[in-house]
PDB file of C-alpha atoms in Angstrom:
ATOM      1  CA  MET A 172     107.981  78.629 120.677  1.00 64.00           C
ATOM      2  CA  VAL A 173     108.540  74.845 120.263  1.00 77.00           C
ATOM      3  CA  VAL A 174     110.678  72.990 123.131  1.00 79.00           C
ATOM      4  CA  PRO A 175     113.623  71.349 121.059  1.00 81.00           C
ATOM      5  CA  LEU A 176     113.904  67.612 120.873  1.00 82.00           C
ATOM      6  CA  HIS A 177     117.006  67.381 122.893  1.00 82.00           C
ATOM      7  CA  TYR A 178     115.645  69.131 125.936  1.00 87.00           C
ATOM      8  CA  TYR A 179     112.928  66.260 126.072  1.00 90.00           C
ATOM      9  CA  LEU A 180     115.796  63.666 125.792  1.00 89.00           C
ATOM     10  CA  GLY A 181     118.018  65.186 128.261  1.00 90.00           C
ATOM     11  CA  LEU A 182     115.216  65.065 130.920  1.00 92.00           C
ATOM     12  CA  SER A 183     114.593  61.539 129.840  1.00 93.00           C
ATOM     13  CA  VAL A 184     117.993  60.572 130.355  1.00 93.00           C
ATOM     14  CA  ALA A 185     118.121  62.368 133.644  1.00 92.00           C
ATOM     15  CA  LEU A 186     115.021  60.540 134.829  1.00 94.00           C
ATOM     16  CA  PHE A 187     116.192  57.051 133.680  1.00 93.00           C
ATOM     17  CA  ALA A 188     119.674  57.665 135.348  1.00 92.00           C
ATOM     18  CA  LEU A 189     117.949  58.763 138.558  1.00 92.00           C
ATOM     19  CA  GLY A 190     115.992  55.549 138.448  1.00 93.00           C
ATOM     20  CA  VAL A 191     119.333  53.423 137.940  1.00 92.00           C
ATOM     21  CA  VAL A 192     120.874  55.217 141.092  1.00 91.00           C
ATOM     22  CA  GLY A 193     117.522  54.327 143.262  1.00 90.00           C
ATOM     23  CA  VAL A 194     117.437  50.694 142.047  1.00 91.00           C
ATOM     24  CA  LEU A 195     121.206  50.604 142.898  1.00 89.00           C
ATOM     25  CA  ILE A 196     121.453  52.392 146.045  1.00 88.00           C
ATOM     26  CA  ARG A 197     118.044  51.361 147.976  1.00 86.00           C
ATOM     27  CA  ARG A 198     117.519  48.360 149.661  1.00 84.00           C
ATOM     28  CA  ASN A 199     113.750  48.765 150.146  1.00 86.00           C
ATOM     29  CA  ILE A 200     111.940  46.502 147.442  1.00 88.00           C
ATOM     30  CA  LEU A 201     109.208  48.932 147.531  1.00 90.00           C
ATOM     31  CA  VAL A 202     111.258  52.044 146.700  1.00 90.00           C
ATOM     32  CA  ILE A 203     112.934  49.781 144.061  1.00 92.00           C
ATOM     33  CA  LEU A 204     109.760  49.120 142.149  1.00 93.00           C
ATOM     34  CA  MET A 205     108.962  52.508 142.449  1.00 93.00           C
ATOM     35  CA  CYS A 206     112.580  53.503 140.726  1.00 94.00           C
ATOM     36  CA  ILE A 207     111.662  50.970 137.912  1.00 94.00           C
ATOM     37  CA  GLU A 208     108.307  52.835 137.511  1.00 93.00           C
ATOM     38  CA  MET A 209     110.415  55.978 137.037  1.00 94.00           C
ATOM     39  CA  MET A 210     112.677  54.482 134.495  1.00 94.00           C
ATOM     40  CA  LEU A 211     109.787  53.356 132.449  1.00 94.00           C
ATOM     41  CA  ASN A 212     108.484  56.882 132.755  1.00 94.00           C
ATOM     42  CA  ALA A 213     111.420  57.997 131.453  1.00 94.00           C
ATOM     43  CA  VAL A 214     111.372  55.792 128.778  1.00 94.00           C
ATOM     44  CA  ASN A 215     107.562  57.012 127.798  1.00 94.00           C
ATOM     45  CA  LEU A 216     108.997  60.386 127.658  1.00 94.00           C
ATOM     46  CA  ALA A 217     111.610  59.628 125.097  1.00 92.00           C
ATOM     47  CA  PHE A 218     108.973  57.919 123.154  1.00 92.00           C
ATOM     48  CA  ILE A 219     106.627  60.901 123.419  1.00 92.00           C
ATOM     49  CA  SER A 220     109.227  63.467 122.390  1.00 90.00           C
ATOM     50  CA  PHE A 221     110.086  61.478 119.525  1.00 88.00           C
ATOM     51  CA  ALA A 222     106.412  61.085 118.619  1.00 87.00           C
ATOM     52  CA  ASP A 223     106.076  64.866 118.649  1.00 85.00           C
ATOM     53  CA  ALA A 224     109.286  65.422 116.761  1.00 84.00           C
ATOM     54  CA  PHE A 225     108.211  63.209 113.814  1.00 81.00           C
ATOM     55  CA  LYS A 226     104.655  63.922 113.903  1.00 81.00           C
ATOM     56  CA  ALA A 227     103.818  60.028 114.029  1.00 82.00           C
ATOM     57  CA  VAL A 228     101.289  58.660 116.397  1.00 85.00           C
ATOM     58  CA  ASP A 229     103.366  55.235 116.653  1.00 86.00           C
ATOM     59  CA  GLY A 230     105.271  56.323 119.590  1.00 87.00           C
ATOM     60  CA  GLN A 231     102.185  57.141 121.855  1.00 88.00           C
ATOM     61  CA  THR A 232     100.857  53.643 120.862  1.00 90.00           C
ATOM     62  CA  PHE A 233     103.807  52.152 122.134  1.00 92.00           C
ATOM     63  CA  VAL A 234     103.687  54.177 125.451  1.00 93.00           C
ATOM     64  CA  PHE A 235     100.257  52.782 125.771  1.00 91.00           C
ATOM     65  CA  PHE A 236     101.733  49.461 125.650  1.00 93.00           C
ATOM     66  CA  VAL A 237     104.475  50.427 127.906  1.00 94.00           C
ATOM     67  CA  MET A 238     101.986  51.729 130.576  1.00 93.00           C
ATOM     68  CA  THR A 239      99.941  48.347 130.469  1.00 93.00           C
ATOM     69  CA  VAL A 240     103.031  46.483 130.786  1.00 93.00           C
ATOM     70  CA  ALA A 241     103.936  48.570 133.789  1.00 92.00           C
ATOM     71  CA  ALA A 242     100.567  47.964 135.268  1.00 92.00           C
ATOM     72  CA  ALA A 243     101.036  44.348 135.268  1.00 93.00           C
ATOM     73  CA  GLU A 244     104.336  44.233 136.413  1.00 93.00           C
ATOM     74  CA  VAL A 245     103.219  46.380 139.425  1.00 93.00           C
ATOM     75  CA  ALA A 246     100.484  44.141 140.348  1.00 91.00           C
ATOM     76  CA  VAL A 247     102.523  40.816 140.082  1.00 93.00           C
ATOM     77  CA  GLY A 248     105.357  42.526 141.819  1.00 92.00           C
ATOM     78  CA  LEU A 249     103.313  43.893 144.557  1.00 92.00           C
ATOM     79  CA  ALA A 250     101.593  40.962 145.093  1.00 91.00           C
ATOM     80  CA  LEU A 251     105.112  39.145 145.402  1.00 89.00           C
ATOM     81  CA  VAL A 252     106.204  41.482 147.872  1.00 89.00           C
ATOM     82  CA  VAL A 253     103.145  40.751 150.062  1.00 89.00           C
ATOM     83  CA  ALA A 254     103.672  37.143 149.505  1.00 87.00           C
ATOM     84  CA  ILE A 255     107.325  37.465 150.765  1.00 86.00           C
ATOM     85  CA  PHE A 256     106.545  39.630 153.531  1.00 86.00           C
ATOM     86  CA  ARG A 257     104.057  37.242 154.798  1.00 84.00           C
ATOM     87  CA  HIS A 258     106.790  34.381 154.481  1.00 81.00           C
ATOM     88  CA  ARG A 259     110.060  36.321 155.480  1.00 79.00           C
ATOM     89  CA  ALA A 260     108.502  39.526 157.541  1.00 79.00           C
ATOM     90  CA  THR A 261     111.089  41.694 155.646  1.00 79.00           C
ATOM     91  CA  VAL A 262     111.037  44.017 152.836  1.00 81.00           C
ATOM     92  CA  TYR A 263     114.619  44.589 152.325  1.00 84.00           C
ATOM     93  CA  VAL A 264     116.509  43.019 149.453  1.00 82.00           C
ATOM     94  CA  ASP A 265     119.366  41.855 151.577  1.00 80.00           C
ATOM     95  CA  ASP A 266     117.302  39.573 153.543  1.00 79.00           C
ATOM     96  CA  LEU A 267     116.043  37.902 150.359  1.00 79.00           C
ATOM     97  CA  ASN A 268     118.021  34.977 149.731  1.00 80.00           C
ATOM     98  CA  ILE A 269     115.658  32.201 148.652  1.00 76.00           C
ATOM     99  CA  LEU A 270     117.042  31.776 145.229  1.00 78.00           C
ATOM    100  CA  LYS A 271     120.984  31.593 146.988  1.00 76.00           C
ATOM    101  CA  TRP A 272     122.519  28.309 147.541  1.00 69.00           C
TER     102      TRP A 272
ATOM    103  CA  MET B 636     106.368  77.228 126.562  1.00 80.00           C
ATOM    104  CA  GLN B 637     110.203  76.653 127.031  1.00 85.00           C
ATOM    105  CA  MET B 638     110.000  78.282 130.373  1.00 89.00           C
ATOM    106  CA  LEU B 639     107.090  75.897 131.557  1.00 91.00           C
ATOM    107  CA  PHE B 640     109.059  72.976 130.010  1.00 91.00           C
ATOM    108  CA  LEU B 641     111.831  74.003 132.213  1.00 92.00           C
ATOM    109  CA  ALA B 642     109.816  74.464 135.408  1.00 93.00           C
ATOM    110  CA  LEU B 643     107.956  70.880 135.075  1.00 93.00           C
ATOM    111  CA  ALA B 644     111.228  69.348 134.202  1.00 93.00           C
ATOM    112  CA  ALA B 645     112.569  70.915 137.443  1.00 94.00           C
ATOM    113  CA  ILE B 646     109.871  69.539 139.534  1.00 94.00           C
ATOM    114  CA  ALA B 647     110.195  66.211 137.900  1.00 94.00           C
ATOM    115  CA  LEU B 648     113.853  66.075 138.758  1.00 94.00           C
ATOM    116  CA  ILE B 649     113.536  67.258 142.322  1.00 94.00           C
ATOM    117  CA  SER B 650     110.707  65.037 142.858  1.00 94.00           C
ATOM    118  CA  GLY B 651     112.690  62.275 141.714  1.00 93.00           C
ATOM    119  CA  VAL B 652     115.423  63.145 143.583  1.00 93.00           C
ATOM    120  CA  LEU B 653     113.198  62.962 146.591  1.00 93.00           C
ATOM    121  CA  VAL B 654     111.896  59.470 145.630  1.00 91.00           C
ATOM    122  CA  VAL B 655     115.254  58.144 145.647  1.00 89.00           C
ATOM    123  CA  PHE B 656     116.608  59.656 149.023  1.00 87.00           C
ATOM    124  CA  GLN B 657     113.408  59.716 151.196  1.00 84.00           C
ATOM    125  CA  THR B 658     113.745  57.257 154.173  1.00 80.00           C
ATOM    126  CA  HIS B 659     110.147  56.324 154.562  1.00 83.00           C
ATOM    127  CA  PRO B 660     108.819  54.614 151.570  1.00 86.00           C
ATOM    128  CA  LEU B 661     105.299  56.214 152.165  1.00 87.00           C
ATOM    129  CA  ARG B 662     107.208  59.545 151.384  1.00 88.00           C
ATOM    130  CA  SER B 663     109.004  58.202 148.361  1.00 89.00           C
ATOM    131  CA  ALA B 664     105.362  57.226 147.036  1.00 91.00           C
ATOM    132  CA  LEU B 665     103.858  60.645 147.611  1.00 92.00           C
ATOM    133  CA  TRP B 666     107.150  62.430 145.885  1.00 93.00           C
ATOM    134  CA  LEU B 667     106.624  59.727 142.981  1.00 93.00           C
ATOM    135  CA  ILE B 668     102.972  60.993 142.528  1.00 94.00           C
ATOM    136  CA  VAL B 669     104.498  64.627 142.152  1.00 94.00           C
ATOM    137  CA  ASN B 670     106.644  63.582 139.429  1.00 95.00           C
ATOM    138  CA  PHE B 671     104.009  61.522 137.706  1.00 94.00           C
ATOM    139  CA  PHE B 672     101.837  64.748 137.562  1.00 94.00           C
ATOM    140  CA  ALA B 673     105.052  66.945 136.268  1.00 95.00           C
ATOM    141  CA  VAL B 674     105.557  64.272 133.611  1.00 94.00           C
ATOM    142  CA  ALA B 675     101.951  64.363 132.547  1.00 94.00           C
ATOM    143  CA  GLY B 676     102.473  67.963 132.049  1.00 94.00           C
ATOM    144  CA  ILE B 677     105.456  67.625 130.004  1.00 93.00           C
ATOM    145  CA  TYR B 678     103.262  65.106 127.735  1.00 92.00           C
ATOM    146  CA  LEU B 679     100.847  67.811 127.186  1.00 91.00           C
ATOM    147  CA  LEU B 680     103.537  70.211 126.057  1.00 90.00           C
ATOM    148  CA  ALA B 681     104.552  67.506 123.562  1.00 88.00           C
ATOM    149  CA  HIS B 682     100.970  67.323 122.234  1.00 86.00           C
ATOM    150  CA  ALA B 683     100.316  63.901 123.935  1.00 87.00           C
ATOM    151  CA  GLU B 684      96.913  64.888 125.588  1.00 88.00           C
ATOM    152  CA  PHE B 685      95.468  61.251 125.713  1.00 90.00           C
ATOM    153  CA  ILE B 686      98.631  59.838 127.175  1.00 91.00           C
ATOM    154  CA  ALA B 687      98.859  62.537 129.679  1.00 92.00           C
ATOM    155  CA  ALA B 688      95.306  62.109 131.022  1.00 92.00           C
ATOM    156  CA  ILE B 689      96.363  58.134 130.935  1.00 91.00           C
ATOM    157  CA  GLN B 690      99.250  58.933 132.931  1.00 91.00           C
ATOM    158  CA  ILE B 691      97.286  60.943 135.696  1.00 93.00           C
ATOM    159  CA  ILE B 692      94.468  58.051 135.610  1.00 92.00           C
ATOM    160  CA  VAL B 693      96.793  54.953 135.391  1.00 90.00           C
ATOM    161  CA  TYR B 694     100.196  55.830 137.117  1.00 88.00           C
ATOM    162  CA  ALA B 695      99.231  58.551 139.512  1.00 88.00           C
ATOM    163  CA  GLY B 696      95.832  57.073 140.290  1.00 88.00           C
ATOM    164  CA  ALA B 697      95.700  53.328 140.067  1.00 89.00           C
ATOM    165  CA  ILE B 698      99.333  52.351 140.410  1.00 91.00           C
ATOM    166  CA  MET B 699     100.289  54.715 143.298  1.00 91.00           C
ATOM    167  CA  VAL B 700      97.260  53.911 145.141  1.00 91.00           C
ATOM    168  CA  LEU B 701      98.172  50.124 144.807  1.00 91.00           C
ATOM    169  CA  PHE B 702     101.573  51.001 146.205  1.00 90.00           C
ATOM    170  CA  LEU B 703     100.177  52.985 149.375  1.00 91.00           C
ATOM    171  CA  PHE B 704      97.880  50.124 150.105  1.00 89.00           C
ATOM    172  CA  VAL B 705     100.702  47.750 150.037  1.00 89.00           C
ATOM    173  CA  ILE B 706     103.043  50.127 151.781  1.00 88.00           C
ATOM    174  CA  MET B 707     100.394  50.728 154.666  1.00 87.00           C
ATOM    175  CA  LEU B 708      99.424  46.937 154.687  1.00 84.00           C
ATOM    176  CA  LEU B 709     103.269  46.112 155.431  1.00 82.00           C
ATOM    177  CA  ASN B 710     104.723  48.720 157.482  1.00 65.00           C
ATOM    178  CA  LEU B 711     102.181  48.970 160.066  1.00 54.00           C
ATOM    179  CA  ARG B 712     103.946  47.156 162.779  1.00 52.00           C
ATOM    180  CA  ARG B 713     107.072  48.883 164.363  1.00 52.00           C
ATOM    181  CA  PRO B 714     107.367  51.858 162.015  1.00 50.00           C
ATOM    182  CA  GLU B 715     110.212  53.215 164.277  1.00 49.00           C
ATOM    183  CA  GLU B 716     112.231  50.209 164.199  1.00 50.00           C
ATOM    184  CA  GLU B 717     112.394  49.672 160.467  1.00 53.00           C
ATOM    185  CA  THR B 718     115.451  51.337 159.654  1.00 59.00           C
ATOM    186  CA  GLU B 719     116.674  50.069 156.157  1.00 63.00           C
ATOM    187  CA  PRO B 720     120.463  48.788 156.180  1.00 65.00           C
ATOM    188  CA  GLY B 721     122.604  51.319 154.524  1.00 66.00           C
ATOM    189  CA  TYR B 722     125.053  50.545 151.753  1.00 72.00           C
ATOM    190  CA  LYS B 723     128.934  51.458 152.413  1.00 76.00           C
ATOM    191  CA  LEU B 724     130.193  54.909 150.685  1.00 80.00           C
ATOM    192  CA  GLY B 725     132.079  52.822 148.103  1.00 81.00           C
ATOM    193  CA  GLN B 726     129.121  50.935 146.974  1.00 81.00           C
ATOM    194  CA  LYS B 727     126.931  53.737 146.630  1.00 82.00           C
ATOM    195  CA  LEU B 728     129.856  55.808 144.688  1.00 87.00           C
ATOM    196  CA  THR B 729     129.921  52.854 142.418  1.00 87.00           C
ATOM    197  CA  ALA B 730     126.386  52.914 142.024  1.00 85.00           C
ATOM    198  CA  VAL B 731     126.279  56.694 141.241  1.00 86.00           C
ATOM    199  CA  ALA B 732     129.179  56.044 138.785  1.00 89.00           C
ATOM    200  CA  LEU B 733     127.315  53.185 136.961  1.00 89.00           C
ATOM    201  CA  ALA B 734     124.177  55.406 136.401  1.00 87.00           C
ATOM    202  CA  ALA B 735     126.186  58.266 135.172  1.00 88.00           C
ATOM    203  CA  LEU B 736     128.009  55.603 132.943  1.00 90.00           C
ATOM    204  CA  THR B 737     124.223  54.690 131.728  1.00 88.00           C
ATOM    205  CA  ALA B 738     123.252  58.329 131.184  1.00 87.00           C
ATOM    206  CA  VAL B 739     126.497  58.874 129.142  1.00 88.00           C
ATOM    207  CA  VAL B 740     125.696  56.103 126.681  1.00 88.00           C
ATOM    208  CA  LEU B 741     122.251  56.987 126.282  1.00 86.00           C
ATOM    209  CA  VAL B 742     123.325  60.359 125.471  1.00 85.00           C
ATOM    210  CA  TYR B 743     125.963  59.163 123.151  1.00 85.00           C
ATOM    211  CA  GLY B 744     123.448  56.682 121.566  1.00 83.00           C
ATOM    212  CA  PHE B 745     120.917  59.619 121.077  1.00 80.00           C
ATOM    213  CA  PHE B 746     123.314  62.136 119.506  1.00 78.00           C
ATOM    214  CA  ARG B 747     124.661  59.386 117.198  1.00 78.00           C
ATOM    215  CA  ALA B 748     121.423  58.128 116.149  1.00 72.00           C
ATOM    216  CA  LYS B 749     120.479  58.393 112.576  1.00 68.00           C
ATOM    217  CA  ILE B 750     116.727  58.110 112.541  1.00 65.00           C
ATOM    218  CA  PRO B 751     115.498  57.042 109.020  1.00 63.00           C
ATOM    219  CA  LEU B 752     111.833  57.771 109.854  1.00 57.00           C
ATOM    220  CA  ALA B 753     110.099  59.749 107.460  1.00 54.00           C
ATOM    221  CA  LYS B 754     108.028  62.733 108.531  1.00 57.00           C
ATOM    222  CA  GLU B 755     104.426  61.949 108.343  1.00 55.00           C
ATOM    223  CA  THR B 756     101.682  64.244 107.624  1.00 53.00           C
ATOM    224  CA  ALA B 757      99.247  63.479 110.446  1.00 53.00           C
ATOM    225  CA  VAL B 758      97.427  66.827 111.249  1.00 53.00           C
ATOM    226  CA  SER B 759      96.412  66.278 114.637  1.00 56.00           C
ATOM    227  CA  VAL B 760      98.873  63.854 116.383  1.00 58.00           C
ATOM    228  CA  GLY B 761      98.122  63.089 119.857  1.00 57.00           C
ATOM    229  CA  ASN B 762      94.169  63.207 120.094  1.00 78.00           C
ATOM    230  CA  THR B 763      92.474  60.120 121.134  1.00 84.00           C
ATOM    231  CA  GLU B 764      90.982  59.450 117.647  1.00 85.00           C
ATOM    232  CA  SER B 765      94.418  58.856 115.804  1.00 86.00           C
ATOM    233  CA  ILE B 766      95.746  56.873 118.643  1.00 87.00           C
ATOM    234  CA  ALA B 767      92.458  54.419 118.540  1.00 88.00           C
ATOM    235  CA  LYS B 768      93.193  54.307 114.927  1.00 88.00           C
ATOM    236  CA  SER B 769      96.560  53.120 115.213  1.00 87.00           C
ATOM    237  CA  LEU B 770      95.731  51.007 117.912  1.00 88.00           C
ATOM    238  CA  PHE B 771      92.888  49.178 116.142  1.00 90.00           C
ATOM    239  CA  THR B 772      94.435  48.959 112.756  1.00 89.00           C
ATOM    240  CA  ASP B 773      98.304  48.562 112.641  1.00 88.00           C
ATOM    241  CA  TYR B 774      98.686  47.256 116.282  1.00 91.00           C
ATOM    242  CA  LEU B 775      95.797  45.232 116.637  1.00 93.00           C
ATOM    243  CA  LEU B 776      97.550  42.049 117.419  1.00 94.00           C
ATOM    244  CA  PRO B 777      99.692  43.611 120.090  1.00 93.00           C
ATOM    245  CA  PHE B 778      96.607  45.070 121.672  1.00 93.00           C
ATOM    246  CA  GLU B 779      95.005  41.724 121.742  1.00 94.00           C
ATOM    247  CA  VAL B 780      98.049  40.374 123.294  1.00 94.00           C
ATOM    248  CA  THR B 781      98.303  43.105 125.838  1.00 94.00           C
ATOM    249  CA  SER B 782      94.941  41.940 127.249  1.00 94.00           C
ATOM    250  CA  VAL B 783      96.121  38.341 127.709  1.00 95.00           C
ATOM    251  CA  LEU B 784      99.038  39.836 129.436  1.00 94.00           C
ATOM    252  CA  LEU B 785      96.803  41.547 131.644  1.00 94.00           C
ATOM    253  CA  LEU B 786      94.660  38.729 132.241  1.00 95.00           C
ATOM    254  CA  VAL B 787      98.058  36.557 133.046  1.00 94.00           C
ATOM    255  CA  ALA B 788      98.926  39.416 135.718  1.00 93.00           C
ATOM    256  CA  ILE B 789      95.433  39.165 137.333  1.00 92.00           C
ATOM    257  CA  VAL B 790      95.926  35.395 137.944  1.00 93.00           C
ATOM    258  CA  GLY B 791      99.395  35.509 138.933  1.00 91.00           C
ATOM    259  CA  ALA B 792      98.455  38.345 141.596  1.00 90.00           C
ATOM    260  CA  VAL B 793      95.425  36.416 142.845  1.00 90.00           C
ATOM    261  CA  ILE B 794      97.352  33.253 143.271  1.00 90.00           C
ATOM    262  CA  LEU B 795     100.336  34.877 144.804  1.00 86.00           C
ATOM    263  CA  SER B 796      98.336  36.656 147.437  1.00 81.00           C
ATOM    264  CA  LYS B 797      96.310  33.652 148.058  1.00 80.00           C
ATOM    265  CA  SER B 798      98.911  30.627 148.944  1.00 67.00           C
ATOM    266  CA  ARG B 799     101.608  31.425 151.152  1.00 59.00           C
ATOM    267  CA  LEU B 800     105.246  30.897 149.855  1.00 51.00           C
ATOM    268  CA  LYS B 801     106.251  27.268 150.973  1.00 52.00           C
TER     269      LYS B 801
END
């Protein structure tokens, strides 16, 4: 018995909204990065469910690219977090106002 | 099949909620690994075996290990004093309302979408061979650009962690 497409899409939407909530209500920059990962994962889920529904492999190829971008984003993001922590000794976004004038 | 999907979806959602609402980032990271495994199981249900394997190796393996390294690197001193400054209730409600709005817009978009994709007749979608064929023929240029992106990310991460921010 096949799982219908809207089940996958519903889960994808729920995970994405959960990631949005996390990005908006948390102030720890590490948790915010993790929630961004969760949102990327939700998008991957939508891609894969469409790839399954349409029997096309392109969706899975796109997920491959999204994962690469996510890996690059995490590497640079965590390097930034470490650099900022050495500079300001904080991981809370409230204390980061370097770009504010 | 459907029961398996619902069980995995429940695990993914519960662990996702726990990621957002844990106080210590280490616990959030561990729950995020649970979330990734549940989503990888759902990928398996959707006939994406290769992507499920990549999900576990790259996300649950490499990326989360990187996260755990950084968390343990940063939070070693004064773990008990590290309390996160909280938002006001109104701000939190606004955030949840915005997320709900996002979800409503997404659902609306999904259900109104008219997708003009023709049903292709790939016999075995999802195995490594068909993905490789697509990757090295139709998407060859994006694939090469991806390698440049990874190189840029490596150089950027090295430079950022070498020099202090002035």
